[in-house]
Short mmCIF file of C-alpha atoms in Angstrom, two decimals:
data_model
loop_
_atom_site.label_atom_id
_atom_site.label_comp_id
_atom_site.label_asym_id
_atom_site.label_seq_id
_atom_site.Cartn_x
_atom_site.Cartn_y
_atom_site.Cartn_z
CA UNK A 1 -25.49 -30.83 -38.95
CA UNK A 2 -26.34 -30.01 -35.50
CA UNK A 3 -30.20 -30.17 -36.07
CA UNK A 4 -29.69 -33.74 -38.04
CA UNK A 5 -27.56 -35.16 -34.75
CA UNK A 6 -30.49 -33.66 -32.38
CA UNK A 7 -33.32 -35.41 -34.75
CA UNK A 8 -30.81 -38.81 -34.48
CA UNK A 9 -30.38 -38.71 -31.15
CA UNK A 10 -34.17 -38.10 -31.00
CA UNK A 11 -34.78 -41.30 -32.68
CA UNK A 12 -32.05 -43.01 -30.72
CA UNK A 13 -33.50 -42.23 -27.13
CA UNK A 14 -37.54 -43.13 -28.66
CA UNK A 15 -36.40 -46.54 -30.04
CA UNK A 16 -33.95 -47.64 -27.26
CA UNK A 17 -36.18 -46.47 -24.24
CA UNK A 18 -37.81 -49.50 -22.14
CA UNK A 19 -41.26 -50.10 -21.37
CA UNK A 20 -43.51 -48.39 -18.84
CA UNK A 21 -40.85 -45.15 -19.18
CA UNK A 22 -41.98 -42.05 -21.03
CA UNK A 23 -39.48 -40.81 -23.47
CA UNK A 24 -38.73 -37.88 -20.53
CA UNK A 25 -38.15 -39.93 -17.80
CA UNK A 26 -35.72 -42.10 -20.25
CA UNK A 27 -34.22 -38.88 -21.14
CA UNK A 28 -33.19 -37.57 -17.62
CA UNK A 29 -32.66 -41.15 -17.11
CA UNK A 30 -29.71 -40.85 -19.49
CA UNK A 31 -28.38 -36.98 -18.93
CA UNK A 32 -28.14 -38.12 -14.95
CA UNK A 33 -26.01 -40.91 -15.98
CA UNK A 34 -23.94 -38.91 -18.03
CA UNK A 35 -23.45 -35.97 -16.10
CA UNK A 36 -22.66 -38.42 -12.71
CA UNK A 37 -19.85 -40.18 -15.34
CA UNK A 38 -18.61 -36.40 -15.97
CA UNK A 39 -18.01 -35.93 -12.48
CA UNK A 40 -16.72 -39.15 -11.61
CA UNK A 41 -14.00 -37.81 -14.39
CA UNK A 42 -13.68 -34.54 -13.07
CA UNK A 43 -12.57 -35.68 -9.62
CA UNK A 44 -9.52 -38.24 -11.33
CA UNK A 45 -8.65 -35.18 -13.41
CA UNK A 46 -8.42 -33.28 -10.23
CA UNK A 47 -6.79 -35.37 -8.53
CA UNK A 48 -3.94 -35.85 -11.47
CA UNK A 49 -3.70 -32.41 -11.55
CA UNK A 50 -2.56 -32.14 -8.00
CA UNK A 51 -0.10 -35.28 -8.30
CA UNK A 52 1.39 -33.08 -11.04
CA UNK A 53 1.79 -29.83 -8.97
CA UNK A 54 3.29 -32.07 -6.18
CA UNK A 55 5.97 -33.14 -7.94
CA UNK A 56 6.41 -29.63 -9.79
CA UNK A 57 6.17 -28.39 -6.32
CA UNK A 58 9.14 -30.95 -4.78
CA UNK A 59 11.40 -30.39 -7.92
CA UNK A 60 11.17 -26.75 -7.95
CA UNK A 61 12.42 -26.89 -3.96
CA UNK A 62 15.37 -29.53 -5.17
CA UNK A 63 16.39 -26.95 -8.16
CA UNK A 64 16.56 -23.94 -5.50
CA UNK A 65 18.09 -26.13 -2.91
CA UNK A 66 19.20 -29.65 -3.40
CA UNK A 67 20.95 -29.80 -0.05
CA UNK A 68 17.29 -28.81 1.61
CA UNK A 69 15.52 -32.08 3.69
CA UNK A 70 12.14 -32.70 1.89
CA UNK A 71 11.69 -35.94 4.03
CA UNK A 72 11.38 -35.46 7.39
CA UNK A 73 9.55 -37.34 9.70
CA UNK A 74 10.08 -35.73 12.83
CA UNK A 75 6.69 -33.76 14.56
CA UNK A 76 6.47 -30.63 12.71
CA UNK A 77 6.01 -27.15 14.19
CA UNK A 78 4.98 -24.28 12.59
CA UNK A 79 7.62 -22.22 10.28
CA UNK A 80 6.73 -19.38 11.20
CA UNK A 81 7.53 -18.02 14.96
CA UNK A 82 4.59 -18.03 17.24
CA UNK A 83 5.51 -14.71 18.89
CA UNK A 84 5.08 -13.59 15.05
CA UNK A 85 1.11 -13.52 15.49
CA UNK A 86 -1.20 -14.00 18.45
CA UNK A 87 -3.80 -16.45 17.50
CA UNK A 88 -7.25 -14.78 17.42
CA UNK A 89 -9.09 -16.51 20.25
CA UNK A 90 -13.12 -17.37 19.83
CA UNK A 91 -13.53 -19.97 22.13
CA UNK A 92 -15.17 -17.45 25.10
CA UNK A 93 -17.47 -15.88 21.79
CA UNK A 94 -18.92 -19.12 20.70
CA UNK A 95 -22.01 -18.75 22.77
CA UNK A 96 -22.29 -15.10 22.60
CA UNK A 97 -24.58 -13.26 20.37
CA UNK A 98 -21.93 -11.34 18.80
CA UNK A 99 -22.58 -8.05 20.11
CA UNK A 100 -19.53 -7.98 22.33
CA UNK A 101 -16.38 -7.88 21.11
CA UNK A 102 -14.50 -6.19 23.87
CA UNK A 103 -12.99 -9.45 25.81
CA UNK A 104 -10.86 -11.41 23.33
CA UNK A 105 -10.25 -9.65 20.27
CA UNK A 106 -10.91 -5.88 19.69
CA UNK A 107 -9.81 -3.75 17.11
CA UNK A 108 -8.09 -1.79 19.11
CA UNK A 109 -5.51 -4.22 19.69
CA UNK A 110 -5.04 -5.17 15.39
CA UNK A 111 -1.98 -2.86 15.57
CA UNK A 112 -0.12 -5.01 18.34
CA UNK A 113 -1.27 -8.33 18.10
CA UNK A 114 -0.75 -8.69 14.49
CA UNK A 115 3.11 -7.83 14.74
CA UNK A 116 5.53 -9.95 12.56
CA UNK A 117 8.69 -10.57 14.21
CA UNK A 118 11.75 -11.52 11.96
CA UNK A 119 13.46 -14.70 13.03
CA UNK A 120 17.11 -14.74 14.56
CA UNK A 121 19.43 -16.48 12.42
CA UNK A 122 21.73 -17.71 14.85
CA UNK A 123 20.35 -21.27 14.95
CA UNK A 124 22.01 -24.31 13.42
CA UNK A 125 20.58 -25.92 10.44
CA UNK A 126 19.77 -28.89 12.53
CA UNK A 127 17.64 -26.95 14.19
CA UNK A 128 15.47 -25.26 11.62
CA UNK A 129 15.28 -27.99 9.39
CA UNK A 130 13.37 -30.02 12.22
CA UNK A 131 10.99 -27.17 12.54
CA UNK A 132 10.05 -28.00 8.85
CA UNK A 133 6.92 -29.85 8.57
CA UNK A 134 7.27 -32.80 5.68
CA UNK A 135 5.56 -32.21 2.34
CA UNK A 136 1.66 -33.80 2.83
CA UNK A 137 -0.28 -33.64 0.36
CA UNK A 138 -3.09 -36.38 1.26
CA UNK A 139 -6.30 -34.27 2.48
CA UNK A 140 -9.45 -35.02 3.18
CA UNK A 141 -11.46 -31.57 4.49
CA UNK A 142 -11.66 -28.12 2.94
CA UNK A 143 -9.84 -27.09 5.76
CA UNK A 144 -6.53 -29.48 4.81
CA UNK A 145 -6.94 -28.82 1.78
CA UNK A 146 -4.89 -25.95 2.05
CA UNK A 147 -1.96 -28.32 3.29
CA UNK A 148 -0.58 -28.61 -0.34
CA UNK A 149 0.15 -24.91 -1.16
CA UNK A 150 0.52 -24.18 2.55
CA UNK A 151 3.39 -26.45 3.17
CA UNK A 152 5.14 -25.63 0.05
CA UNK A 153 5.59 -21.91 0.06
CA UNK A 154 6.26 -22.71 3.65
CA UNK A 155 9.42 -24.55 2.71
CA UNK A 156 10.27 -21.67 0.66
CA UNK A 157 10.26 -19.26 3.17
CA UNK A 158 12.45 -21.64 5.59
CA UNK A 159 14.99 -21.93 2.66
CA UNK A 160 14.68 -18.31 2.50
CA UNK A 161 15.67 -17.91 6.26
CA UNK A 162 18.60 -21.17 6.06
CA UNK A 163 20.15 -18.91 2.84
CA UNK A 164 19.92 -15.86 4.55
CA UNK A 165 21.59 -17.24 8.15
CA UNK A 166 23.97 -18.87 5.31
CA UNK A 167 23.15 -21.96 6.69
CA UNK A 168 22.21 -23.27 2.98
CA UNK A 169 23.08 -22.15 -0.39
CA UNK A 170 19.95 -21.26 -2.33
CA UNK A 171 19.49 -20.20 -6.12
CA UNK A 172 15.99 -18.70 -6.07
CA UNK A 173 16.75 -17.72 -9.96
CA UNK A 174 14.62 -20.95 -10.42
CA UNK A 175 11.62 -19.13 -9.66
CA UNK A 176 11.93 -17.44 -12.88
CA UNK A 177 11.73 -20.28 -14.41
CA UNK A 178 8.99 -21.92 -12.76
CA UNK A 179 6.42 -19.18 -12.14
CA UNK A 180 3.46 -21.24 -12.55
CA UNK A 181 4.02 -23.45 -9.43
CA UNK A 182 4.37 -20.68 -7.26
CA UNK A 183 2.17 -18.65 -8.66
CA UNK A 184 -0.51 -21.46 -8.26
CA UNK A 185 -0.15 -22.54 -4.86
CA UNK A 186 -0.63 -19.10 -4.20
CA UNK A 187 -3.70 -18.83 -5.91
CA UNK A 188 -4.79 -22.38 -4.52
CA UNK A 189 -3.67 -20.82 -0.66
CA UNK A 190 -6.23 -17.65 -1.50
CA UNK A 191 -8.67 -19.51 -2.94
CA UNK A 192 -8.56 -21.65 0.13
CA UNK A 193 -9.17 -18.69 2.30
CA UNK A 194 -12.17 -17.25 0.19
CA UNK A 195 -13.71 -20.39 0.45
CA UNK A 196 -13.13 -20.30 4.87
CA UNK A 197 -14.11 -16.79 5.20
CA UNK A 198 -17.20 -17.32 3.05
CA UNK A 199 -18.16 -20.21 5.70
CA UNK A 200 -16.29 -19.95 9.37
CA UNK A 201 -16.26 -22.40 11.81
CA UNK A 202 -14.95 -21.82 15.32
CA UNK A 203 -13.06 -21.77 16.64
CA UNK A 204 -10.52 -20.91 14.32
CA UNK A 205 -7.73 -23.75 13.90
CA UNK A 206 -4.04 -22.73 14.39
CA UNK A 207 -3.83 -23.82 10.54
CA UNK A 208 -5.61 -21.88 8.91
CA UNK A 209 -3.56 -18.60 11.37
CA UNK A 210 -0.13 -20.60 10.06
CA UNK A 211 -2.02 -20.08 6.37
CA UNK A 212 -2.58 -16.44 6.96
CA UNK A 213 0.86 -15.86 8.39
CA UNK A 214 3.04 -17.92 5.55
CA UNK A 215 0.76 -15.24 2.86
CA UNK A 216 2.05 -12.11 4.49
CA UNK A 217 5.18 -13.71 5.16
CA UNK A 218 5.61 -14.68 1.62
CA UNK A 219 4.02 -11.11 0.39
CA UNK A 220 6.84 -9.26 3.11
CA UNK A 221 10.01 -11.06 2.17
CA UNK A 222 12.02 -8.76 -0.03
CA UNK A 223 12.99 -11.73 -2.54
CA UNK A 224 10.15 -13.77 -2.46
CA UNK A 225 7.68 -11.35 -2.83
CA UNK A 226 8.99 -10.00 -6.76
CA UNK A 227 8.44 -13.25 -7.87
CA UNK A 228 4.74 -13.52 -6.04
CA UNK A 229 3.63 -9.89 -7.02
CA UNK A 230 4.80 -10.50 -10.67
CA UNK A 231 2.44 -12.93 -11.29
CA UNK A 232 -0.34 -12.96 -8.56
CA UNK A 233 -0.66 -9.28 -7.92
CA UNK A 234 -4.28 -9.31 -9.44
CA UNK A 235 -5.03 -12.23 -7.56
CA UNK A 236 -4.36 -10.38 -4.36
CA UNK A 237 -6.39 -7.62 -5.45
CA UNK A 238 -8.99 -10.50 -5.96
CA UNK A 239 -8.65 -11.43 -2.67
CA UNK A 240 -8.82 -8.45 -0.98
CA UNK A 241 -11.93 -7.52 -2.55
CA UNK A 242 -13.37 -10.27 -1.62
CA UNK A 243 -12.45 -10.09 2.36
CA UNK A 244 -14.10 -6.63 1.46
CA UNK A 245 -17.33 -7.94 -0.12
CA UNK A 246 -17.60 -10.98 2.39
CA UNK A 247 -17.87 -8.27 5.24
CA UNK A 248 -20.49 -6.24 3.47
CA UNK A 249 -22.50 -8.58 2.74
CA UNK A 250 -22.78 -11.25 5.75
CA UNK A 251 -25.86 -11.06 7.47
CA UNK A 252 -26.18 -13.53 10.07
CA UNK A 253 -27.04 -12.59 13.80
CA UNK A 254 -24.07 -13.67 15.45
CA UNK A 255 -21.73 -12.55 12.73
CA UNK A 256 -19.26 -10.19 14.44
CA UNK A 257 -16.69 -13.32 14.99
CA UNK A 258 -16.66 -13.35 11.53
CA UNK A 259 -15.73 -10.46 10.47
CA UNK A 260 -13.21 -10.17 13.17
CA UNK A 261 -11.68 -12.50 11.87
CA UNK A 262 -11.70 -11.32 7.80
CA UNK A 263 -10.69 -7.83 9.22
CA UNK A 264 -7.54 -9.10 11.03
CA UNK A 265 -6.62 -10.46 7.65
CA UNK A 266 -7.25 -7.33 5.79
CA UNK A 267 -5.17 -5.17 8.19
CA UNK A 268 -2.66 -8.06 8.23
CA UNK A 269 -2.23 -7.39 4.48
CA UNK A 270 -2.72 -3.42 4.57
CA UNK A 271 0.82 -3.29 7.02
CA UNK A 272 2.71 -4.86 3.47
CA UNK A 273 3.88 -1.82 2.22
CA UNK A 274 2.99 -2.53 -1.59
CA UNK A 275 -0.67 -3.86 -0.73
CA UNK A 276 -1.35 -1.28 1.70
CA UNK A 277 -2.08 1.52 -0.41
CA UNK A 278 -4.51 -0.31 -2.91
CA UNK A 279 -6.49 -1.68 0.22
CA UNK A 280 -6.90 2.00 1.36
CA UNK A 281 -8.48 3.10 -2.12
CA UNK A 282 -10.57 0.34 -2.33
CA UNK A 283 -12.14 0.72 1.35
CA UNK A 284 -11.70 4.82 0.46
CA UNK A 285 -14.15 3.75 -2.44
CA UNK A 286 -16.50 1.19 -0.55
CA UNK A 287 -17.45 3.82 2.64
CA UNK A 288 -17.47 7.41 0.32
CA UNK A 289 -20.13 5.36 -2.05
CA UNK A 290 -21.75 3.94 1.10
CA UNK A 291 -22.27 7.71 2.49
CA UNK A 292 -23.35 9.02 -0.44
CA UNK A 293 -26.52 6.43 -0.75
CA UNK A 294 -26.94 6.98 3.30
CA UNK A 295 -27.15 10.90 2.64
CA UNK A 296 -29.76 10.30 -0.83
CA UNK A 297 -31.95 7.69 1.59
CA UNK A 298 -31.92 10.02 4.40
CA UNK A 299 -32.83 12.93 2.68
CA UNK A 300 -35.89 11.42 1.06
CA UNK A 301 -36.60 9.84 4.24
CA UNK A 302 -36.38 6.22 2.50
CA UNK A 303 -35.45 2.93 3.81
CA UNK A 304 -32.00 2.15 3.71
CA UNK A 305 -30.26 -1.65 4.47
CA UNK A 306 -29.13 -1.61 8.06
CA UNK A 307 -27.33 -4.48 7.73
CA UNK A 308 -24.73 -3.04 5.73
CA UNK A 309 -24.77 0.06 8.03
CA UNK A 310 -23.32 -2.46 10.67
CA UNK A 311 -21.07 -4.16 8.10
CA UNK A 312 -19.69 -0.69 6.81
CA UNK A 313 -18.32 0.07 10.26
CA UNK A 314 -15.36 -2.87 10.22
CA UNK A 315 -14.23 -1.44 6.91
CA UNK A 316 -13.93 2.14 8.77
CA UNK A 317 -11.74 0.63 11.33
CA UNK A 318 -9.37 -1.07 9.30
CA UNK A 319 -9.03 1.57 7.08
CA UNK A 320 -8.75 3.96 10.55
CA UNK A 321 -6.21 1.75 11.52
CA UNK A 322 -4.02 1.67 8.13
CA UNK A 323 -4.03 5.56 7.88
CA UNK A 324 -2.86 5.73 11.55
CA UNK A 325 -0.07 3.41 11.31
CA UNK A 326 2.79 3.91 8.78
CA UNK A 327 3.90 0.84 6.60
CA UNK A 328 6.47 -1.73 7.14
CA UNK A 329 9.07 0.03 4.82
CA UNK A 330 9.63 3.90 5.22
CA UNK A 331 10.47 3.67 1.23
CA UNK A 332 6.31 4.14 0.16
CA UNK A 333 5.43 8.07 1.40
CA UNK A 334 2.16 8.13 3.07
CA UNK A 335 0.31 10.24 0.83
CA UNK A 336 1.06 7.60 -2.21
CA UNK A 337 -2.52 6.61 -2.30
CA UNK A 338 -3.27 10.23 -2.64
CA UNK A 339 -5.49 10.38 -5.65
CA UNK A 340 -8.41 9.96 -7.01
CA UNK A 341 -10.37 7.76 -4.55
CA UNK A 342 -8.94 10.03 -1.58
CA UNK A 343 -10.52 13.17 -4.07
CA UNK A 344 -13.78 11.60 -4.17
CA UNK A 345 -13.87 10.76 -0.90
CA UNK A 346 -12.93 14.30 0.91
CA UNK A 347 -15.25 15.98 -1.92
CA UNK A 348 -18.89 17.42 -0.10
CA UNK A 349 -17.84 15.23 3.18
CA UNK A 350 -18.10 18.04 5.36
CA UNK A 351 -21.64 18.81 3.64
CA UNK A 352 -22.08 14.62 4.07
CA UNK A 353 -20.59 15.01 7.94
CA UNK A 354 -23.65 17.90 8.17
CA UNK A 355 -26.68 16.48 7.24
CA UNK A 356 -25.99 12.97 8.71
CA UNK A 357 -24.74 13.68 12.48
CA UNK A 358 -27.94 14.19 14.24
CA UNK A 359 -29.08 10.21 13.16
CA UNK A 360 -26.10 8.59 12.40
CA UNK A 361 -23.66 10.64 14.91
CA UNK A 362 -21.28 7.46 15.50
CA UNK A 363 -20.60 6.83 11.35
CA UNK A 364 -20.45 10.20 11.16
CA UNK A 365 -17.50 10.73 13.83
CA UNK A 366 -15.52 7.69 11.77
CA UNK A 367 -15.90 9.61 8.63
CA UNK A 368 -14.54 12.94 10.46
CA UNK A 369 -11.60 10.55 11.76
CA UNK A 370 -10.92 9.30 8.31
CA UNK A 371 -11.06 12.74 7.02
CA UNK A 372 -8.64 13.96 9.29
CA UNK A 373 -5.92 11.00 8.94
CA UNK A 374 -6.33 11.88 4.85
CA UNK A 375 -5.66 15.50 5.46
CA UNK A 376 -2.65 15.16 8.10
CA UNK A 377 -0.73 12.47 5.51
CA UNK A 378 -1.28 15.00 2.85
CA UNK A 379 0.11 17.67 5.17
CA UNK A 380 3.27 15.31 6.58
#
């Protein structure tokens, strides 16, 4: 059947095509105009199919809190507190060939500037309901197109806050059954941040910090985050691997903004105490396999990619700075991401340590530093 609707089509396209065209031409002619129809379709399907999460998105919010103001028009500020995260400031690096990172944003300063403050509840619901930016979902740049999911979850944390102040009475049973429009807005919110990371520009806009900061806060709140982890805890691990692979692989010259930025994320999400130990094991994994092909291209005096040498040392940092501070919750011991990948890791890497100090001392003191943190978590 299929080779009789080929030959028919055939015969269609040879009798139907107009003079001076060959039947080629006539034929990408015809798959151009069909393929530019598809797309024209894809968009209005698109498009419906955020309508429809809009309203899923406003009616789930009514269900948990009918008494909550989705319309307001007054100038919206950012839910979340802005002592809760220091904004990551480029505007001094933009001209700078990205070696030095010393004057706005080291990494030294990842454990203090990144700290999320709860909010006091003392305020009246006057008050934090005009802090709530209206629901807008009309965007017209990658970067807004974040708005959607954005502004939704952050409703749900400001309910969150209004219920627990008992400013509002909330039933967040709903969420149980709704999943999917949570659970997609936070995969449209990640996928929104892939898609940034992949491609910067800076500066960096306060939005797509607020985006950042409504994730963890979402991921950190005790209720919220059950019904987020249920569904999108492999979409997190998605994520996360691709912050990972996104700093491995960049290459440009002036790419140490960059991955500034993608590492203050990752160590952003390593202080939640349920993502933090995954993150370890999978930068655990990412530097021990990174050693062992060092130590195999050193030894046979081969080439080895010194771009990722440069890339691998963000991923020691973050994970130096994880094992050094302790999670958010004292509930998770230390040593829970004890296993396997920490095994692997501390097997042969004073042998490793050995043969690679007298060319690559500096990698070689962050994988003694490592080693140690492992060892005195174990120990504690």
């Amino acid at each position: 059947y299929l080779k009789i609707s080929k030959l028919a089509l055939a015969f269609a396209i040879i009798h139907s095509k107009p003079l001076g065209k060959s039947c080629k031409e006539y034929t990408e002619h015809l798959a151009k105009t069909v393929s530019e129809q598809d797309f024209g379709w894809k968009l209005k399907v698109e498009a419906l199919e955020a309508e429809v999460l809009r309203l899923r998105q406003e009616l789930l919010l009514n269900k948990i809190c009918p008494r909550f103001c989705l319309e307001n028009d007054a100038p919206a500020e950012t839910l979340v507190d802005q002592e809760c995260i220091n904004p990551v400031s480029y505007s001094s690096q933009l001209d700078d060939s990205g070696c030095d990172v010393s004057n706005d944003y080291a990494f030294d300063s990842l454990g203090t500037a990144s700290d999320f403050h709860q909010s006091e509840h003392g305020d009246t619901s006057k008050r934090w309901l005009e802090k709530v930016p209206p629901l807008n979902f009309r965007c017209t740049s990658k970067e807004e197109s974040l708005t959607a999911p954005m502004q939704f979850l952050q409703h749900l944390l400001e309910i969150r806050k209004l219920s627990e102040g008992r400013i509002l009475q909330a039933d967040f049973t709903e969420l149980e059954n709704d999943s999917f429009t949570i659970c997609n807005s936070v995969s449209q919110l990640l996928d929104g941040l892939t898609v940034f990371y992949n491609s910067p520009k800076f500066p960096v806009s306060n939005f797509l910090t607020e985006a950042v900061c409504v994730l963890i806060g979402l991921i950190t709140d005790t209720k919220l985050s059950n019904h987020v982890l249920k569904k999108c805890f492999k979409k997190l691990e998605e994520f996360k691997k691709n912050l990972i692979q996104i700093i491995l692989r960049n290459s440009n010259v002036n790419r140490f903004q960059a991955l500034h930025a993608v590492s203050h994320t990752l160590v952003l999400l390593g202080r939640n105490n349920i993502l933090r130990n995954s993150l370890i094991s999978l930068l655990l994994s990412e530097i021990h396999q990174f050693s062992e092909q060092l130590l195999q291209a050193h030894q046979i005096q081969a080439m080895y990619d010194i771009t990722h040498y440069e890339n691998i040392f963000p991923l020691c940092m973050i994970l130096e700075q994880l094992l050094q501070n302790e999670p958010e919750e004292s509930n998770v011991s230390s040593a829970d991401y004890d296993g396997e990948e920490r095994i692997k890791f501390l097997t042969n890497l004073d042998q490793i340590i050995l043969h690679l100090s007298d060319e690559f001392p500096l990698f070689s003191l962050y994988l003694w530093r490592v080693s140690v943190l492992l060892n005195s978590a174990q120990i504690q």
